[in-house]
Coordinates of C-alpha atoms and ligand atoms in Angstrom, one line a residue:
M75 CA -1.1 -35.6 -41.8
D76 CA 1.3 -32.8 -42.0
Q77 CA 2.8 -31.9 -45.3
E78 CA 6.3 -31.6 -44.0
S79 CA 6.4 -35.2 -43.1
S80 CA 4.5 -36.9 -45.9
K81 CA 5.2 -34.8 -49.0
G82 CA 2.3 -36.7 -50.7
Q83 CA 3.0 -40.3 -49.5
Q84 CA 0.4 -42.2 -47.4
P85 CA 1.6 -42.6 -43.8
S86 CA 2.2 -46.1 -42.6
Q87 CA 0.5 -47.5 -39.5
R88 CA 3.8 -47.1 -37.7
E89 CA 4.1 -43.5 -38.8
R90 CA 0.6 -42.8 -37.6
F91 CA 1.5 -44.4 -34.3
L92 CA 4.6 -42.3 -33.9
E93 CA 2.7 -39.2 -34.9
S94 CA -0.1 -39.8 -32.4
N95 CA 2.5 -40.3 -29.7
L96 CA 4.1 -37.0 -30.8
L97 CA 0.7 -35.4 -30.6
R98 CA 0.1 -36.6 -27.1
D99 CA 3.5 -35.4 -26.0
S100 CA 2.9 -32.1 -27.6
R101 CA -0.3 -31.6 -25.4
I102 CA 1.8 -32.3 -22.4
L103 CA 4.5 -29.9 -23.5
E104 CA 2.0 -27.2 -24.3
H105 CA 2.5 -25.6 -20.9
T106 CA 6.2 -26.2 -20.5
H107 CA 7.6 -23.9 -23.1
S108 CA 8.9 -26.9 -25.0
F109 CA 8.4 -28.2 -28.5
I110 CA 9.4 -31.4 -30.2
V111 CA 10.8 -31.7 -33.7
E112 CA 11.0 -35.0 -35.4
Y113 CA 13.7 -35.6 -37.9
N114 CA 13.5 -38.5 -40.3
L115 CA 17.0 -39.8 -40.9
K116 CA 16.1 -41.5 -44.1
T117 CA 14.0 -38.8 -45.8
K118 CA 15.9 -36.0 -44.1
Q119 CA 12.6 -34.3 -43.4
C120 CA 11.4 -32.6 -40.4
F121 CA 8.0 -32.9 -38.7
I122 CA 6.5 -30.6 -36.2
D123 CA 3.0 -30.9 -34.8
P124 CA 0.9 -28.1 -36.1
A125 CA -0.5 -27.5 -32.6
Q126 CA 3.0 -26.7 -31.4
R127 CA 3.8 -24.3 -34.1
Q128 CA 2.7 -21.4 -31.9
Y129 CA 5.5 -22.4 -29.5
V130 CA 8.1 -22.3 -32.2
Y131 CA 9.9 -19.1 -32.7
G132 CA 9.1 -17.3 -35.9
D133 CA 12.3 -17.8 -37.8
W134 CA 12.7 -21.3 -36.7
Q135 CA 9.4 -22.4 -38.4
E136 CA 10.6 -21.3 -41.7
K137 CA 13.9 -23.0 -41.2
I138 CA 12.2 -26.2 -40.0
Q139 CA 10.0 -26.1 -43.0
Q140 CA 13.0 -25.7 -45.3
G141 CA 14.1 -29.1 -44.1
C142 CA 17.4 -30.2 -42.8
W143 CA 18.7 -27.4 -40.7
L144 CA 19.0 -29.9 -37.9
H145 CA 21.4 -32.0 -39.8
A146 CA 25.0 -31.4 -39.3
D147 CA 25.6 -31.8 -43.0
G148 CA 23.3 -28.9 -43.8
A149 CA 25.0 -26.8 -41.1
D150 CA 21.9 -24.6 -41.2
F151 CA 21.5 -24.9 -37.5
K152 CA 24.4 -22.5 -37.2
Q153 CA 22.0 -19.8 -38.1
V154 CA 20.0 -20.3 -34.9
V155 CA 22.7 -21.2 -32.5
L156 CA 24.9 -18.6 -30.8
K157 CA 28.4 -18.6 -32.1
D158 CA 29.9 -19.6 -28.7
D159 CA 27.8 -22.7 -28.6
I160 CA 28.3 -23.8 -32.2
Q161 CA 31.0 -26.3 -31.4
K162 CA 28.9 -28.3 -29.0
A163 CA 25.9 -28.0 -31.3
E164 CA 27.9 -29.6 -34.1
V165 CA 28.6 -32.6 -32.0
F166 CA 25.0 -32.8 -30.8
F167 CA 23.6 -32.5 -34.3
D168 CA 26.1 -34.9 -35.8
F169 CA 23.8 -37.9 -36.5
S170 CA 26.4 -39.8 -38.5
D171 CA 27.3 -42.2 -35.7
L172 CA 24.0 -41.9 -33.8
K173 CA 22.8 -45.3 -32.6
A174 CA 19.2 -46.5 -32.3
G175 CA 18.0 -45.8 -28.7
E176 CA 20.8 -43.3 -28.1
H177 CA 20.0 -40.3 -25.9
R178 CA 21.8 -36.9 -26.0
E179 CA 21.5 -33.7 -24.1
M180 CA 22.8 -30.2 -24.6
D181 CA 22.4 -26.8 -23.1
A182 CA 22.9 -24.1 -25.7
R183 CA 21.7 -20.6 -26.6
F184 CA 19.4 -20.5 -29.5
Y185 CA 18.1 -17.5 -31.5
V186 CA 14.6 -16.4 -30.5
E187 CA 14.3 -13.0 -32.0
A188 CA 16.4 -10.2 -33.4
H189 CA 19.7 -10.1 -31.5
T190 CA 18.2 -12.3 -28.7
Y191 CA 19.4 -15.7 -27.8
E192 CA 17.9 -17.8 -24.9
W193 CA 19.1 -20.9 -23.1
F194 CA 17.4 -24.1 -24.3
R195 CA 17.7 -27.5 -22.7
T196 CA 17.9 -29.7 -25.8
S197 CA 17.6 -33.4 -25.7
L198 CA 17.2 -36.1 -28.4
V199 CA 16.3 -39.7 -28.6
C200 CA 17.0 -41.9 -31.6
Y201 CA 14.2 -44.3 -32.6
A202 CA 14.6 -47.5 -34.7
D203 CA 12.4 -48.8 -37.4
A204 CA 10.8 -52.3 -37.3
R205 CA 14.1 -53.8 -38.4
G206 CA 16.0 -52.1 -35.7
Q207 CA 17.7 -49.6 -38.0
K208 CA 17.9 -46.0 -36.8
E209 CA 15.1 -44.1 -38.3
R210 CA 13.9 -41.0 -36.5
V211 CA 15.3 -38.5 -34.1
L212 CA 13.0 -36.8 -31.6
I213 CA 14.5 -33.5 -30.4
T214 CA 12.9 -31.6 -27.5
F215 CA 13.7 -28.0 -27.1
T216 CA 12.8 -26.5 -23.7
N217 CA 13.2 -22.8 -23.2
A218 CA 15.0 -22.9 -19.8
E219 CA 14.6 -19.2 -19.2
Q220 CA 10.8 -19.3 -19.7
E221 CA 10.6 -22.5 -17.7
L222 CA 12.3 -20.6 -14.8
E223 CA 9.8 -17.8 -15.2
T224 CA 7.0 -20.4 -15.0
L225 CA 8.6 -21.9 -11.9
K226 CA 8.8 -18.5 -10.3
K227 CA 5.1 -17.9 -11.1
L228 CA 4.1 -21.2 -9.7
K229 CA 6.1 -20.5 -6.5
F230 CA 4.5 -17.0 -6.4
L231 CA 1.0 -18.5 -6.9
L232 CA 1.5 -20.9 -4.1
A233 CA 3.0 -18.3 -1.8
K234 CA 1.5 -18.6 1.7
D235 CA 1.4 -16.4 4.7
P236 CA 3.6 -18.2 7.1
L237 CA 1.4 -17.6 10.1
T238 CA -2.1 -18.6 8.9
H239 CA -1.0 -20.7 5.8
M240 CA -3.5 -18.7 3.8
P241 CA -2.4 -17.3 0.5
N242 CA -0.4 -14.1 1.0
L243 CA -1.3 -10.7 -0.5
D244 CA 0.7 -11.2 -3.7
S245 CA -1.0 -14.5 -4.6
F246 CA -4.4 -13.1 -3.6
V247 CA -4.0 -10.2 -6.0
H248 CA -2.9 -12.5 -8.7
M249 CA -5.7 -15.0 -8.2
T250 CA -8.3 -12.4 -7.7
D251 CA -7.3 -10.7 -10.9
G252 CA -7.5 -14.0 -12.8
M253 CA -10.9 -14.7 -11.2
I254 CA -12.4 -11.3 -12.1
Q255 CA -11.0 -11.4 -15.6
S256 CA -12.3 -14.8 -16.3
Q257 CA -15.9 -13.9 -15.5
K258 CA -16.3 -10.5 -17.1
D259 CA -20.0 -10.2 -16.5
Q260 CA -19.9 -11.1 -12.9
S261 CA -19.9 -8.5 -10.2
Y262 CA -17.6 -9.2 -7.2
A263 CA -17.5 -8.1 -3.6
V264 CA -14.1 -7.3 -2.1
I265 CA -14.3 -7.5 1.6
R266 CA -11.5 -6.1 3.8
M267 CA -11.7 -6.8 7.5
D268 CA -9.7 -6.6 10.7
I269 CA -10.2 -6.9 14.4
D270 CA -11.0 -3.8 16.4
K271 CA -8.4 -3.0 19.0
F272 CA -6.2 -5.9 18.0
R273 CA -3.1 -4.0 19.3
M274 CA -4.7 -4.0 22.8
I275 CA -5.4 -7.8 22.6
N276 CA -1.7 -8.3 21.8
Q277 CA -0.7 -6.1 24.7
M278 CA -3.1 -7.7 27.1
Y279 CA -2.8 -11.4 26.2
G280 CA 0.6 -11.5 24.5
T281 CA 1.5 -11.9 20.8
K282 CA 1.3 -15.7 21.0
E283 CA -2.4 -15.5 21.8
G284 CA -2.7 -12.8 19.2
D285 CA -1.2 -15.2 16.6
N286 CA -3.6 -17.9 17.7
I287 CA -6.5 -15.6 17.1
L288 CA -5.2 -14.7 13.6
R289 CA -4.7 -18.4 12.8
Y290 CA -8.3 -19.1 14.1
I291 CA -9.7 -16.4 11.8
G292 CA -7.7 -17.8 8.9
V293 CA -9.2 -21.3 9.5
K294 CA -12.7 -19.8 9.7
I295 CA -12.4 -17.9 6.5
Q296 CA -11.1 -20.9 4.7
E297 CA -13.8 -23.0 6.3
W298 CA -16.4 -20.6 5.0
A299 CA -14.9 -20.1 1.5
G300 CA -14.1 -23.7 0.8
P301 CA -10.9 -24.9 -0.9
V302 CA -11.8 -23.8 -4.5
M303 CA -10.0 -20.6 -5.1
E304 CA -11.5 -20.1 -8.5
L305 CA -14.8 -19.1 -6.9
C306 CA -13.7 -17.2 -3.8
T307 CA -10.2 -15.8 -3.1
Y308 CA -8.9 -14.8 0.3
C309 CA -5.7 -13.9 2.1
R310 CA -4.2 -12.4 5.1
V311 CA -3.0 -8.9 4.0
S312 CA -0.9 -8.1 7.0
S313 CA -1.1 -8.1 10.8
D314 CA -4.8 -8.6 11.6
V315 CA -6.1 -7.5 8.1
F316 CA -7.8 -10.1 5.9
C317 CA -9.4 -9.9 2.5
V318 CA -12.0 -12.0 0.7
C319 CA -13.2 -11.6 -2.8
M320 CA -16.3 -13.5 -4.0
P321 CA -19.2 -13.1 -6.5
T322 CA -21.6 -10.5 -5.2
E323 CA -24.6 -12.0 -3.5
A324 CA -26.1 -9.9 -0.7
D325 CA -26.9 -13.0 1.4
A326 CA -23.5 -14.5 1.0
I327 CA -21.8 -11.2 2.2
A328 CA -24.0 -11.0 5.2
E329 CA -23.5 -14.7 5.9
L330 CA -19.7 -14.4 5.9
I331 CA -19.8 -11.4 8.2
D332 CA -22.2 -13.0 10.7
F333 CA -20.2 -16.2 10.5
L334 CA -16.9 -14.5 11.4
Q335 CA -18.4 -12.3 14.1
L336 CA -20.0 -15.3 15.7
S337 CA -16.8 -17.4 15.4
L338 CA -14.9 -14.6 17.0
R339 CA -17.3 -14.4 19.9
A340 CA -17.0 -18.1 20.4
Y341 CA -13.3 -17.8 20.8
P342 CA -12.3 -18.5 24.4
L343 CA -11.0 -15.2 25.5
K344 CA -12.4 -12.8 28.0
F345 CA -12.5 -10.0 25.5
D346 CA -15.4 -9.0 23.4
M347 CA -13.7 -9.3 20.0
V348 CA -15.4 -7.6 17.0
M349 CA -14.3 -7.3 13.4
S350 CA -14.9 -4.3 11.2
F351 CA -15.7 -4.9 7.5
G352 CA -15.4 -2.7 4.4
V353 CA -17.1 -3.9 1.3
Y354 CA -16.5 -2.8 -2.3
I355 CA -18.8 -4.1 -5.0
T356 CA -17.2 -4.0 -8.5
C357 CA -19.1 -2.4 -11.2
E358 CA -19.0 -2.6 -15.0
E359 CA -16.7 0.3 -15.3
D360 CA -14.1 -1.5 -13.1
R361 CA -14.2 -4.5 -15.3
R362 CA -14.1 -2.4 -18.5
E363 CA -11.1 -0.4 -17.3
H364 CA -9.4 -3.3 -15.7
I365 CA -9.2 -1.5 -12.3
S366 CA -6.4 -3.2 -10.3
V367 CA -7.2 -5.5 -7.4
S368 CA -5.2 -3.3 -5.1
T369 CA -7.4 -0.3 -6.1
L370 CA -10.5 -2.4 -5.3
M371 CA -8.9 -3.3 -1.9
D372 CA -8.2 0.4 -1.3
R373 CA -11.8 1.2 -1.8
A374 CA -12.9 -1.6 0.6
A375 CA -10.4 -0.1 3.0
S376 CA -11.9 3.4 2.6
A377 CA -15.3 2.0 3.5
Q378 CA -13.9 0.1 6.4
R379 CA -12.2 3.2 7.9
T380 CA -15.6 4.8 8.3
V381 CA -16.7 2.2 10.8
K382 CA -13.3 1.3 12.4
D383 CA -13.6 1.1 16.2
S384 CA -17.2 2.2 16.0
Y385 CA -19.4 0.8 18.7
V386 CA -22.5 0.8 16.5
N387 CA -21.6 -0.2 13.0
H388 CA -19.2 -2.8 11.9
V389 CA -19.9 -3.0 8.2
A390 CA -19.6 -0.3 5.6
Y391 CA -20.1 -0.4 1.9
Y392 CA -18.1 1.9 -0.4
D393 CA -20.6 4.5 -1.6
N394 CA -20.8 7.8 -3.4
V395 CA -20.0 9.8 -0.2
I396 CA -16.7 8.0 0.1
R397 CA -16.1 8.2 -3.6
K398 CA -16.6 12.0 -3.6
K399 CA -14.2 12.3 -0.6
E400 CA -11.6 10.3 -2.5
I401 CA -12.0 12.4 -5.5
A402 CA -11.6 15.6 -3.3
E403 CA -8.5 13.9 -1.9
Q404 CA -7.1 13.3 -5.4
I405 CA -7.6 16.9 -6.3
I406 CA -5.8 17.9 -3.1
V407 CA -2.9 15.6 -3.9
S408 CA -2.6 16.6 -7.5
E409 CA -2.7 20.3 -6.8
M410 CA -0.7 20.6 -3.5
K411 CA 2.8 21.2 -5.0
K412 CA 1.7 23.8 -7.4
A413 CA -0.4 25.5 -4.6
L414 CA 2.7 25.7 -2.4
E415 CA 4.8 27.2 -5.3
T416 CA 2.1 29.8 -6.1
N417 CA 1.6 31.0 -2.6
Q418 CA -1.9 29.6 -2.2
F419 CA -1.1 28.5 1.3
Q420 CA -1.3 31.3 3.8
V421 CA -0.6 31.6 7.5
Y422 CA -3.5 32.8 9.6
L423 CA -3.1 33.7 13.2
Q424 CA -5.4 33.1 16.1
P425 CA -4.6 35.2 19.1
K426 CA -4.3 33.7 22.6
C427 CA -5.3 36.0 25.4
E428 CA -5.6 36.6 29.1
M429 CA -9.3 36.0 29.8
D430 CA -9.8 38.6 32.5
T431 CA -8.0 41.4 30.7
G432 CA -8.5 40.4 27.1
K433 CA -4.8 41.1 26.4
I434 CA -3.2 39.2 23.6
I435 CA -0.3 37.1 24.8
G436 CA 0.6 35.2 21.7
A437 CA -0.9 33.5 18.7
E438 CA -1.1 30.2 16.9
A439 CA -0.1 29.9 13.3
L440 CA -2.9 28.0 11.4
V441 CA -2.5 27.4 7.7
R442 CA -5.2 28.1 5.2
W443 CA -5.4 27.1 1.5
I444 CA -6.7 30.0 -0.5
H445 CA -7.8 28.0 -3.5
P446 CA -8.3 30.1 -6.7
S447 CA -11.7 28.4 -7.5
Q448 CA -12.8 26.8 -4.3
G449 CA -12.1 29.6 -1.9
I450 CA -10.6 29.0 1.6
I451 CA -10.0 25.3 2.3
S452 CA -9.6 24.5 6.0
P453 CA -6.7 22.4 7.3
G454 CA -9.2 19.8 8.5
E455 CA -9.6 18.8 4.8
F456 CA -6.0 18.7 3.6
V457 CA -3.8 18.2 6.7
P458 CA -4.9 14.5 7.1
V459 CA -4.3 13.9 3.4
F460 CA -0.8 15.5 3.6
E461 CA 0.0 13.5 6.7
K462 CA -0.8 10.4 4.7
N463 CA 1.4 11.3 1.7
G464 CA 4.2 13.0 3.6
F465 CA 3.7 16.5 2.1
I466 CA 2.9 17.8 5.6
S467 CA 6.6 18.2 6.4
E468 CA 7.0 20.6 3.4
L469 CA 3.9 22.5 4.5
D470 CA 5.0 22.7 8.2
H471 CA 8.4 23.9 7.1
F472 CA 6.7 26.6 4.9
V473 CA 4.6 27.7 7.9
L474 CA 7.6 27.9 10.2
R475 CA 9.5 29.9 7.6
A476 CA 6.6 32.3 7.0
T477 CA 6.3 32.7 10.8
C478 CA 10.0 33.4 11.2
E479 CA 9.9 35.9 8.3
M480 CA 6.9 37.6 9.9
I481 CA 8.5 37.9 13.4
R482 CA 11.7 39.2 11.8
R483 CA 9.7 41.9 10.0
W484 CA 7.9 42.9 13.3
L485 CA 11.2 43.1 15.0
D486 CA 12.7 45.2 12.3
E487 CA 9.7 47.5 12.3
G488 CA 10.0 47.9 16.0
K489 CA 6.6 46.4 16.6
K490 CA 5.3 44.6 19.6
V491 CA 6.0 40.9 19.2
C492 CA 4.2 38.1 21.1
P493 CA 5.3 34.5 20.8
I494 CA 3.8 32.5 17.9
S495 CA 3.3 28.8 18.1
V496 CA 3.4 26.5 15.0
N497 CA 2.1 23.0 14.8
I498 CA 4.3 20.0 14.2
S499 CA 2.5 17.1 12.7
R500 CA 2.9 13.6 14.2
T501 CA 4.3 12.4 11.0
D502 CA 7.1 14.9 11.1
L503 CA 8.4 13.3 14.3
Y504 CA 10.3 10.6 12.4
D505 CA 12.3 13.1 10.3
P506 CA 15.8 12.9 11.8
N507 CA 16.6 16.4 10.3
L508 CA 13.7 18.1 11.9
L509 CA 15.4 19.8 14.7
A510 CA 18.4 20.9 12.5
Q511 CA 15.9 22.3 10.0
I512 CA 14.0 24.2 12.7
K513 CA 17.2 25.7 14.1
E514 CA 18.5 26.6 10.7
C515 CA 15.3 28.4 9.7
V516 CA 15.0 30.3 13.0
A517 CA 18.7 31.2 12.8
Q518 CA 18.4 32.4 9.2
F519 CA 15.9 35.1 10.3
G520 CA 17.6 35.7 13.7
V521 CA 14.4 35.0 15.6
P522 CA 15.0 34.7 19.4
H523 CA 13.9 31.2 20.4
D524 CA 11.5 32.4 23.1
L525 CA 9.3 34.0 20.4
I526 CA 8.6 30.6 18.7
A527 CA 6.8 27.8 20.3
F528 CA 5.9 24.3 19.0
E529 CA 2.6 22.5 19.4
L530 CA 2.9 18.7 19.5
T531 CA 0.1 16.2 19.8
E532 CA 0.2 12.8 21.3
S533 CA -0.5 9.8 19.3
A534 CA -2.2 6.5 19.8
F535 CA 1.1 4.8 19.0
V536 CA 3.5 4.2 21.8
S537 CA 6.5 4.4 19.4
D538 CA 5.4 7.8 18.1
N539 CA 5.4 9.0 21.7
M540 CA 9.0 8.0 22.2
Q541 CA 9.9 10.2 19.2
L542 CA 7.6 12.9 20.7
Y543 CA 9.5 12.7 24.0
N544 CA 12.9 13.0 22.2
L545 CA 11.8 16.0 20.1
A546 CA 10.2 17.8 23.1
K547 CA 13.3 17.3 25.1
L548 CA 15.6 18.6 22.3
L549 CA 13.4 21.6 21.6
R550 CA 13.4 22.6 25.2
E551 CA 17.1 22.1 25.5
N552 CA 17.3 24.7 22.6
Q553 CA 15.1 27.1 24.6
F554 CA 12.0 26.7 22.5
H555 CA 8.7 26.5 24.3
V556 CA 6.8 23.2 23.8
M557 CA 3.1 22.9 24.1
M558 CA 1.1 19.7 24.4
D559 CA -1.7 20.3 21.9
D560 CA -5.2 18.8 22.0
F561 CA -4.9 17.6 25.6
G562 CA -8.2 15.8 26.5
S563 CA -8.5 14.2 23.0
G564 CA -8.6 10.4 22.7
Y565 CA -4.9 10.2 22.4
S566 CA -3.7 12.1 25.4
S567 CA -2.8 10.3 28.6
L568 CA -2.2 11.6 32.1
N569 CA 0.9 9.6 32.3
S570 CA 2.4 11.6 29.4
L571 CA 2.4 14.6 31.7
R572 CA 5.0 12.9 33.8
E573 CA 7.1 11.7 30.9
I574 CA 6.9 14.2 28.1
P575 CA 8.7 17.4 28.9
V576 CA 6.4 20.3 28.0
D577 CA 5.9 23.9 29.2
V578 CA 2.3 24.4 28.3
L579 CA -0.8 22.2 28.3
K580 CA -3.4 23.1 25.7
I581 CA -6.7 21.7 26.7
D582 CA -9.2 21.6 23.9
L583 CA -12.9 22.2 25.0
K584 CA -13.9 20.2 21.9
F585 CA -12.9 17.1 23.9
L586 CA -13.7 18.3 27.4
P587 CA -16.7 20.6 27.1
P588 CA -17.8 22.2 30.4
S589 CA -21.5 22.4 30.9
T590 CA -23.9 23.3 33.7
D591 CA -25.6 19.9 33.6
D592 CA -22.4 17.8 33.3
K593 CA -21.0 18.0 36.8
R594 CA -18.6 15.1 36.3
G595 CA -17.2 16.7 33.1
N596 CA -16.6 19.9 35.0
V597 CA -14.9 18.1 37.8
I598 CA -12.5 16.4 35.4
L599 CA -11.6 19.7 33.7
H600 CA -11.1 21.3 37.1
S601 CA -8.9 18.5 38.2
I602 CA -6.7 18.6 35.1
V603 CA -6.2 22.4 35.5
D604 CA -5.4 21.9 39.2
M605 CA -2.9 19.2 38.4
A606 CA -1.3 21.2 35.6
N607 CA -1.0 24.2 38.0
R608 CA 0.6 22.0 40.6
L609 CA 3.0 20.5 38.1
G610 CA 4.0 24.0 37.2
L611 CA 2.7 23.7 33.7
E612 CA 1.1 26.7 32.1
V613 CA -2.5 26.0 30.9
I614 CA -4.2 27.4 27.9
V615 CA -7.7 26.4 27.0
E616 CA -8.7 26.4 23.3
G617 CA -12.1 26.2 21.7
V618 CA -13.7 28.7 24.1
E619 CA -16.8 29.9 22.4
T620 CA -19.0 31.5 25.1
M621 CA -18.9 33.9 28.0
E622 CA -20.1 31.1 30.3
Q623 CA -17.2 28.9 29.3
A624 CA -14.8 31.7 29.9
Q625 CA -16.2 32.5 33.3
F626 CA -16.2 28.9 34.4
L627 CA -12.6 28.5 33.3
L628 CA -11.6 31.6 35.2
S629 CA -13.4 30.2 38.3
I630 CA -11.3 27.0 38.2
G631 CA -8.0 28.8 37.9
C632 CA -7.5 29.1 34.1
R633 CA -6.2 32.4 32.9
N634 CA -5.4 32.0 29.3
A635 CA -7.6 31.0 26.4
Q636 CA -7.8 30.7 22.6
G637 CA -11.2 30.6 21.1
F638 CA -13.9 32.1 18.8
Y639 CA -15.3 33.9 21.8
F640 CA -12.2 36.0 21.8
Y641 CA -10.7 35.9 18.4
K642 CA -11.1 33.7 15.3
P643 CA -8.0 32.8 13.2
M644 CA -7.3 35.8 11.0
P645 CA -5.0 37.1 8.3
V646 CA -1.7 38.5 9.5
S647 CA -2.6 42.1 8.7
E648 CA -5.7 41.8 10.8
Y649 CA -3.8 40.4 13.7
E650 CA -1.3 43.3 13.5
R651 CA -4.3 45.7 13.8
C652 CA -5.6 43.7 16.8
L653 CA -2.2 44.0 18.5
E654 CA -2.0 47.7 17.9
G655 CA -5.6 48.5 18.9
Ligands
C2E35 P1 -5.2 22.7 16.4 O1 -3.7 22.8 16.3 O2 -5.7 22.1 17.6 O3 -5.8 24.2 16.1 C1 -6.9 24.7 16.7 C2 -8.1 24.5 15.8 O4 -9.2 24.9 16.6 C3 -8.0 25.5 14.7 O5 -8.7 24.9 13.6 C4 -8.9 26.6 15.1 O6 -9.5 27.4 14.1 C5 -9.9 25.9 15.9 N1 -10.6 26.7 16.9 C6 -10.0 27.7 17.6 N2 -10.9 28.2 18.5 C7 -12.1 27.6 18.3 C8 -13.4 27.7 18.9 O7 -13.7 28.5 19.7 N3 -14.3 26.8 18.4 C9 -14.0 25.9 17.5 N4 -15.0 25.0 17.1 N5 -12.8 25.7 16.9 C10 -11.8 26.6 17.3 P2 -8.1 24.8 12.2 O8 -7.4 26.1 11.9 O9 -9.2 24.4 11.3 O10 -7.0 23.7 12.3 C11 -7.4 22.4 12.6 C12 -6.2 21.6 12.8 O11 -5.4 21.5 11.7 C13 -5.3 22.2 13.9 O12 -5.8 21.9 15.2 C14 -4.0 21.4 13.6 O13 -4.0 20.2 14.1 C15 -4.1 21.3 12.1 N6 -3.3 22.4 11.5 C16 -3.6 23.7 11.2 N7 -2.6 24.3 10.7 C17 -1.5 23.5 10.7 C18 -0.2 23.5 10.2 O14 0.3 24.5 9.8 N8 0.6 22.4 10.4 C19 0.0 21.2 10.9 N9 0.8 20.1 11.0 N10 -1.2 21.2 11.3 C20 -2.0 22.2 11.2
MG36 MG1 -2.4 23.5 17.5
MG37 MG1 -5.4 22.0 19.4

């Protein structure tokens, strides 16, 4: 029995009944941001269930304990009601003409903490005693603002992906976090997966069929995981990417992967569909440091990238090699801005030459990071990172500026000047100001446009190639030379030669290596050179490393090359000496 209600008297059976009712109600109300106060009209005392006290705002408790603040006579309620709402509160709390069985409701702003009032839905019911006389008033306070929050949360928790009806990413993150936090000693596997070449499936069979496949995978994951999301969470992340999180058991992970691969093979489509999986197993440190679910998913994604579109492996676990690579990436990201400001990036030049005479006909600007403690870092390590975080556009601009500055100096010094090409990253293509920036920079140094060329690379994405087409066209309209870089790599297509307006085709021997025992490879190379010649495109072969390669290239009608056999990328001063000598 609570002291506020009894003040020493023994409770009657009826009182006990009322209190047990109140207690039951309070359990129900526990999750609804509500609490009930009972006011005894005869004793003018208040009762509040001890279990509910935690839901009552600090100052209120004290006031409730003090007694009759709810009673209009006492007028104490004025201390907890916002001034604007006092008038209606006076009517609501005026119990003088309250009838047994009467019900009242009021929306008003109540004090919750210093200078803060929140909306409460307040309702009361007046109960009668055994003789039918009004005896008690039960007043329910429901914090409408918090209730709205709860509703939002519930809605969010139930948020589904409209296509597969699986939980969406937000609810997955929320549920997975809850699951991991509730079992702190348990290790979990976060498995990220997608279908190899899904884009192609969409293109070949239409997006409707693509959607059917995604729904089918959704059904299979749910079939495997079962309906209880407390034990295993899953979602469709986006497009064809799905994620599952479950307690780590090696057998279960392999089972899920086999089950999905087999299910996919059983799908009636004349296409050998395969999924790639990246697995991250949580460790104690993750739990201790409360590493976010999205970081765990990123790690699974890093593992998955190592096997994406591989013909041999379809499953990769996040391991130390990947962790080290990520740490190296983090260092790159954290230091890149300062490195640019402190001139740690330098432009190297690799001469391009006529193979039969050895004469230098131009050069490619290749950036190097001269790191104070790590020495020279090659662009292969940082360019992909910068392409991901967007810093590449700043770096490319820096390289262009440095190149223009260099050409200006040569012109001023009356030196021999050959055209220099700079690389434009695929991710720069979407910058609407790119052309204007290029023109402005070149104009600032008064560099004739035919001394600057731009190397562009095709992309696996059709939309990127539209941008590429536009940029190439605009650059050529402005009398700049445009080179198609890395022709022969996985991305380039013969069709693009017809569509994308370029002046020079750069064929990379890395992708099309000639060899004495690879006749077919040589025929392909020969044909590409022939075709380019007939299309009136200049050809330059890069990656030439041996005399045999150079001789073969000359024999098939290639005259110009860039490669270690002739020159390696070198500092500008060395290039100047090469030109003079
Ligand atoms: P890329 O534009 O195709 O540049 C040619 C790469 O081939 C250079 O590598 C060059 O050093 C290398 N190479 C040249 N001849 C040979 C050879 O005979 N054998 C071999 N094995 N390699 C040879 P590097 O300088 O490491 O650059 C790699 C890639 O990084 C470049 O490929 C380019 O895509 C990118 N990159 C370099 N500098 C920049 C830049 O300033 N901006 C952008 N966006 N990308 C750059
Ligand atoms: Mg290049
Ligand atoms: Mg290249």
